[in-house]
Amino acid sequence: MKTASPITAGHAVLETVIGFMGIAWSEKGLIRLCLPERSREAVERRLFRHAGVSSSTEQPQWVVELIASIKAYAAGEDVDFSGVPVDLDGVDDFRLAIYDEARKLGFGETTTYGELAKRAGHAGLARETGAALGANPVPLVIPCHRILAAGGKIGGFSAPGGSATKERMLAMEGVRVGPPPDAQASFAF
């Protein structure tokens, strides 16, 4: 009897409490992660814009676990994605260094583009670091939302919803960005 061949690639669209999200994987690891959209179809369209996304929906065990973790994160739980395998074939050494350093940031931990560049061995390349993070194929797993502009400003974000999405994700992790609330607004009376 012939056994089924192992699943080497696929994709999934998942419904979370913050919207529909999507992932795609290869035999080596995660290749795409789409942050929340309003519809399943919008996520599918975004996933299939990228080469290498398989139409298979069969899920290896690590993908089943990743989906559960993404749903838990979306529900506000502290989730560590640092162990998720990622397939970054074709990514240059500079971006690999930036992504590797970003993955070391834990839930609710932030740094600046300049500091991340320095930690990755590329001091002075804050702008290039921002561009690298803007091209991040697997946000959340490579937590680019945790990187802020100088002075604690929110900075850019290339996901749907832009900086507002970044700010919401940080708020879910207990990080407040921007000026403190007005003194009158901070009390319940």
GROMACS .gro file of C-alpha atoms in nm:
model
  189
    1MET     CA    1   0.000   0.000   0.000
    2LYS     CA    2   0.133   0.343  -0.094
    3THR     CA    3   0.143   0.606   0.180
    4ALA     CA    4   0.050   0.967   0.119
    5SER     CA    5   0.340   1.198   0.055
    6PRO     CA    6   0.414   1.452   0.330
    7ILE     CA    7   0.261   1.794   0.296
    8THR     CA    8   0.531   2.033   0.185
    9ALA     CA    9   0.344   2.358   0.130
   10GLY     CA   10   0.006   2.513   0.183
   11HIS     CA   11  -0.197   2.806   0.305
   12ALA     CA   12  -0.474   2.882   0.551
   13VAL     CA   13  -0.711   3.169   0.617
   14LEU     CA   14  -0.824   3.193   0.976
   15GLU     CA   15  -1.092   3.394   1.147
   16THR     CA   16  -0.978   3.566   1.466
   17VAL     CA   17  -1.148   3.811   1.701
   18ILE     CA   18  -0.964   4.095   1.522
   19GLY     CA   19  -1.043   3.985   1.166
   20PHE     CA   20  -0.939   3.734   0.902
   21MET     CA   21  -0.568   3.651   0.887
   22GLY     CA   22  -0.373   3.430   0.651
   23ILE     CA   23  -0.059   3.222   0.648
   24ALA     CA   24   0.134   3.031   0.384
   25TRP     CA   25   0.415   2.784   0.437
   26SER     CA   26   0.673   2.580   0.252
   27GLU     CA   27   0.847   2.259   0.353
   28LYS     CA   28   1.099   2.480   0.541
   29GLY     CA   29   0.862   2.706   0.734
   30LEU     CA   30   0.631   3.004   0.723
   31ILE     CA   31   0.664   3.214   0.405
   32ARG     CA   32   0.374   3.463   0.448
   33LEU     CA   33   0.154   3.600   0.720
   34CYS     CA   34  -0.125   3.845   0.642
   35LEU     CA   35  -0.246   4.066   0.925
   36PRO     CA   36  -0.621   4.123   0.979
   37GLU     CA   37  -0.854   4.207   0.694
   38ARG     CA   38  -1.233   4.236   0.700
   39SER     CA   39  -1.293   3.943   0.464
   40ARG     CA   40  -1.161   3.598   0.390
   41GLU     CA   41  -1.147   3.690   0.020
   42ALA     CA   42  -0.922   3.992   0.081
   43VAL     CA   43  -0.675   3.771   0.271
   44GLU     CA   44  -0.682   3.506  -0.004
   45ARG     CA   45  -0.611   3.774  -0.266
   46ARG     CA   46  -0.317   3.907  -0.063
   47LEU     CA   47  -0.173   3.559  -0.007
   48PHE     CA   48  -0.191   3.458  -0.372
   49ARG     CA   49  -0.021   3.778  -0.492
   50HIS     CA   50   0.304   3.613  -0.381
   51ALA     CA   51   0.489   3.343  -0.568
   52GLY     CA   52   0.528   3.013  -0.388
   53VAL     CA   53   0.192   3.011  -0.211
   54SER     CA   54   0.042   2.664  -0.249
   55SER     CA   55  -0.329   2.603  -0.292
   56SER     CA   56  -0.310   2.305  -0.053
   57THR     CA   57  -0.496   2.350   0.274
   58GLU     CA   58  -0.367   2.039   0.452
   59GLN     CA   59  -0.186   2.144   0.767
   60PRO     CA   60   0.121   1.990   0.926
   61GLN     CA   61   0.116   1.984   1.309
   62TRP     CA   62   0.336   2.294   1.350
   63VAL     CA   63   0.085   2.490   1.135
   64VAL     CA   64  -0.209   2.368   1.347
   65GLU     CA   65  -0.019   2.493   1.654
   66LEU     CA   66   0.069   2.824   1.486
   67ILE     CA   67  -0.295   2.887   1.396
   68ALA     CA   68  -0.396   2.826   1.758
   69SER     CA   69  -0.122   3.065   1.872
   70ILE     CA   70  -0.229   3.338   1.627
   71LYS     CA   71  -0.590   3.310   1.748
   72ALA     CA   72  -0.470   3.329   2.110
   73TYR     CA   73  -0.261   3.638   2.032
   74ALA     CA   74  -0.557   3.803   1.858
   75ALA     CA   75  -0.763   3.736   2.172
   76GLY     CA   76  -0.507   3.925   2.380
   77GLU     CA   77  -0.289   3.643   2.513
   78ASP     CA   78   0.089   3.673   2.555
   79VAL     CA   79   0.222   3.447   2.280
   80ASP     CA   80   0.584   3.374   2.191
   81PHE     CA   81   0.633   3.320   1.816
   82SER     CA   82   1.013   3.293   1.834
   83GLY     CA   83   1.011   2.917   1.775
   84VAL     CA   84   0.803   2.928   1.456
   85PRO     CA   85   1.010   2.807   1.160
   86VAL     CA   86   1.036   3.068   0.885
   87ASP     CA   87   1.149   3.020   0.527
   88LEU     CA   88   1.326   3.336   0.419
   89ASP     CA   89   1.484   3.199   0.101
   90GLY     CA   90   1.588   3.484  -0.125
   91VAL     CA   91   1.612   3.742   0.154
   92ASP     CA   92   1.943   3.932   0.161
   93ASP     CA   93   2.187   3.919   0.453
   94PHE     CA   94   2.101   4.270   0.577
   95ARG     CA   95   1.730   4.190   0.609
   96LEU     CA   96   1.808   3.849   0.763
   97ALA     CA   97   2.014   4.022   1.035
   98ILE     CA   98   1.737   4.276   1.101
   99TYR     CA   99   1.467   4.006   1.112
  100ASP     CA  100   1.676   3.785   1.340
  101GLU     CA  101   1.725   4.072   1.586
  102ALA     CA  102   1.357   4.170   1.572
  103ARG     CA  103   1.255   3.813   1.660
  104LYS     CA  104   1.437   3.851   1.991
  105LEU     CA  105   1.184   4.111   2.108
  106GLY     CA  106   0.930   3.960   2.342
  107PHE     CA  107   0.561   4.035   2.391
  108GLY     CA  108   0.522   4.402   2.486
  109GLU     CA  109   0.891   4.483   2.430
  110THR     CA  110   0.979   4.761   2.187
  111THR     CA  111   1.288   4.927   2.044
  112THR     CA  112   1.362   5.188   1.781
  113TYR     CA  113   1.467   5.140   1.419
  114GLY     CA  114   1.808   5.286   1.505
  115GLU     CA  115   1.862   5.062   1.806
  116LEU     CA  116   1.752   4.753   1.614
  117ALA     CA  117   1.997   4.840   1.334
  118LYS     CA  118   2.274   4.875   1.593
  119ARG     CA  119   2.187   4.542   1.760
  120ALA     CA  120   2.193   4.375   1.417
  121GLY     CA  121   2.543   4.509   1.348
  122HIS     CA  122   2.429   4.787   1.114
  123ALA     CA  123   2.454   5.104   1.328
  124GLY     CA  124   2.341   5.418   1.149
  125LEU     CA  125   2.105   5.238   0.911
  126ALA     CA  126   1.771   5.319   1.079
  127ARG     CA  127   1.602   5.419   0.753
  128GLU     CA  128   1.719   5.101   0.576
  129THR     CA  129   1.602   4.902   0.878
  130GLY     CA  130   1.257   5.056   0.840
  131ALA     CA  131   1.254   4.962   0.472
  132ALA     CA  132   1.358   4.604   0.558
  133LEU     CA  133   1.078   4.577   0.813
  134GLY     CA  134   0.834   4.721   0.558
  135ALA     CA  135   0.918   4.422   0.337
  136ASN     CA  136   0.875   4.171   0.622
  137PRO     CA  137   0.687   3.871   0.476
  138VAL     CA  138   0.579   3.731   0.815
  139PRO     CA  139   0.473   4.015   1.048
  140LEU     CA  140   0.380   3.908   1.400
  141VAL     CA  141   0.625   3.614   1.381
  142ILE     CA  142   0.894   3.868   1.293
  143PRO     CA  143   0.738   4.135   1.517
  144CYS     CA  144   0.799   4.451   1.313
  145HIS     CA  145   0.510   4.618   1.498
  146ARG     CA  146   0.741   4.636   1.802
  147ILE     CA  147   0.987   4.870   1.629
  148LEU     CA  148   0.925   5.241   1.686
  149ALA     CA  149   1.058   5.560   1.534
  150ALA     CA  150   1.301   5.780   1.726
  151GLY     CA  151   1.150   5.955   2.027
  152GLY     CA  152   0.899   5.674   2.084
  153LYS     CA  153   0.684   5.777   1.786
  154ILE     CA  154   0.478   5.506   1.619
  155GLY     CA  155   0.659   5.510   1.283
  156GLY     CA  156   0.528   5.353   0.967
  157PHE     CA  157   0.356   5.021   0.913
  158SER     CA  158   0.289   4.859   0.576
  159ALA     CA  159   0.005   4.629   0.687
  160PRO     CA  160  -0.362   4.707   0.616
  161GLY     CA  161  -0.464   4.995   0.841
  162GLY     CA  162  -0.108   5.130   0.855
  163SER     CA  163   0.012   5.288   1.178
  164ALA     CA  164  -0.331   5.254   1.339
  165THR     CA  165  -0.299   4.873   1.310
  166LYS     CA  166   0.052   4.889   1.458
  167GLU     CA  167  -0.074   5.099   1.749
  168ARG     CA  168  -0.364   4.855   1.813
  169MET     CA  169  -0.126   4.558   1.812
  170LEU     CA  170   0.104   4.733   2.059
  171ALA     CA  171  -0.194   4.824   2.279
  172MET     CA  172  -0.292   4.454   2.282
  173GLU     CA  173   0.055   4.392   2.427
  174GLY     CA  174   0.014   4.665   2.689
  175VAL     CA  175   0.234   4.918   2.509
  176ARG     CA  176   0.108   5.274   2.491
  177VAL     CA  177   0.258   5.494   2.220
  178GLY     CA  178   0.225   5.870   2.208
  179PRO     CA  179   0.175   6.144   2.463
  180PRO     CA  180   0.023   6.058   2.803
  181PRO     CA  181  -0.351   6.119   2.837
  182ASP     CA  182  -0.469   6.460   2.953
  183ALA     CA  183  -0.466   6.472   3.336
  184GLN     CA  184  -0.844   6.534   3.348
  185ALA     CA  185  -0.912   6.242   3.113
  186SER     CA  186  -0.706   6.003   3.324
  187PHE     CA  187  -0.952   5.997   3.613
  188ALA     CA  188  -1.294   5.834   3.616
  189PHE     CA  189  -1.470   6.144   3.752
   0.00000   0.00000   0.00000
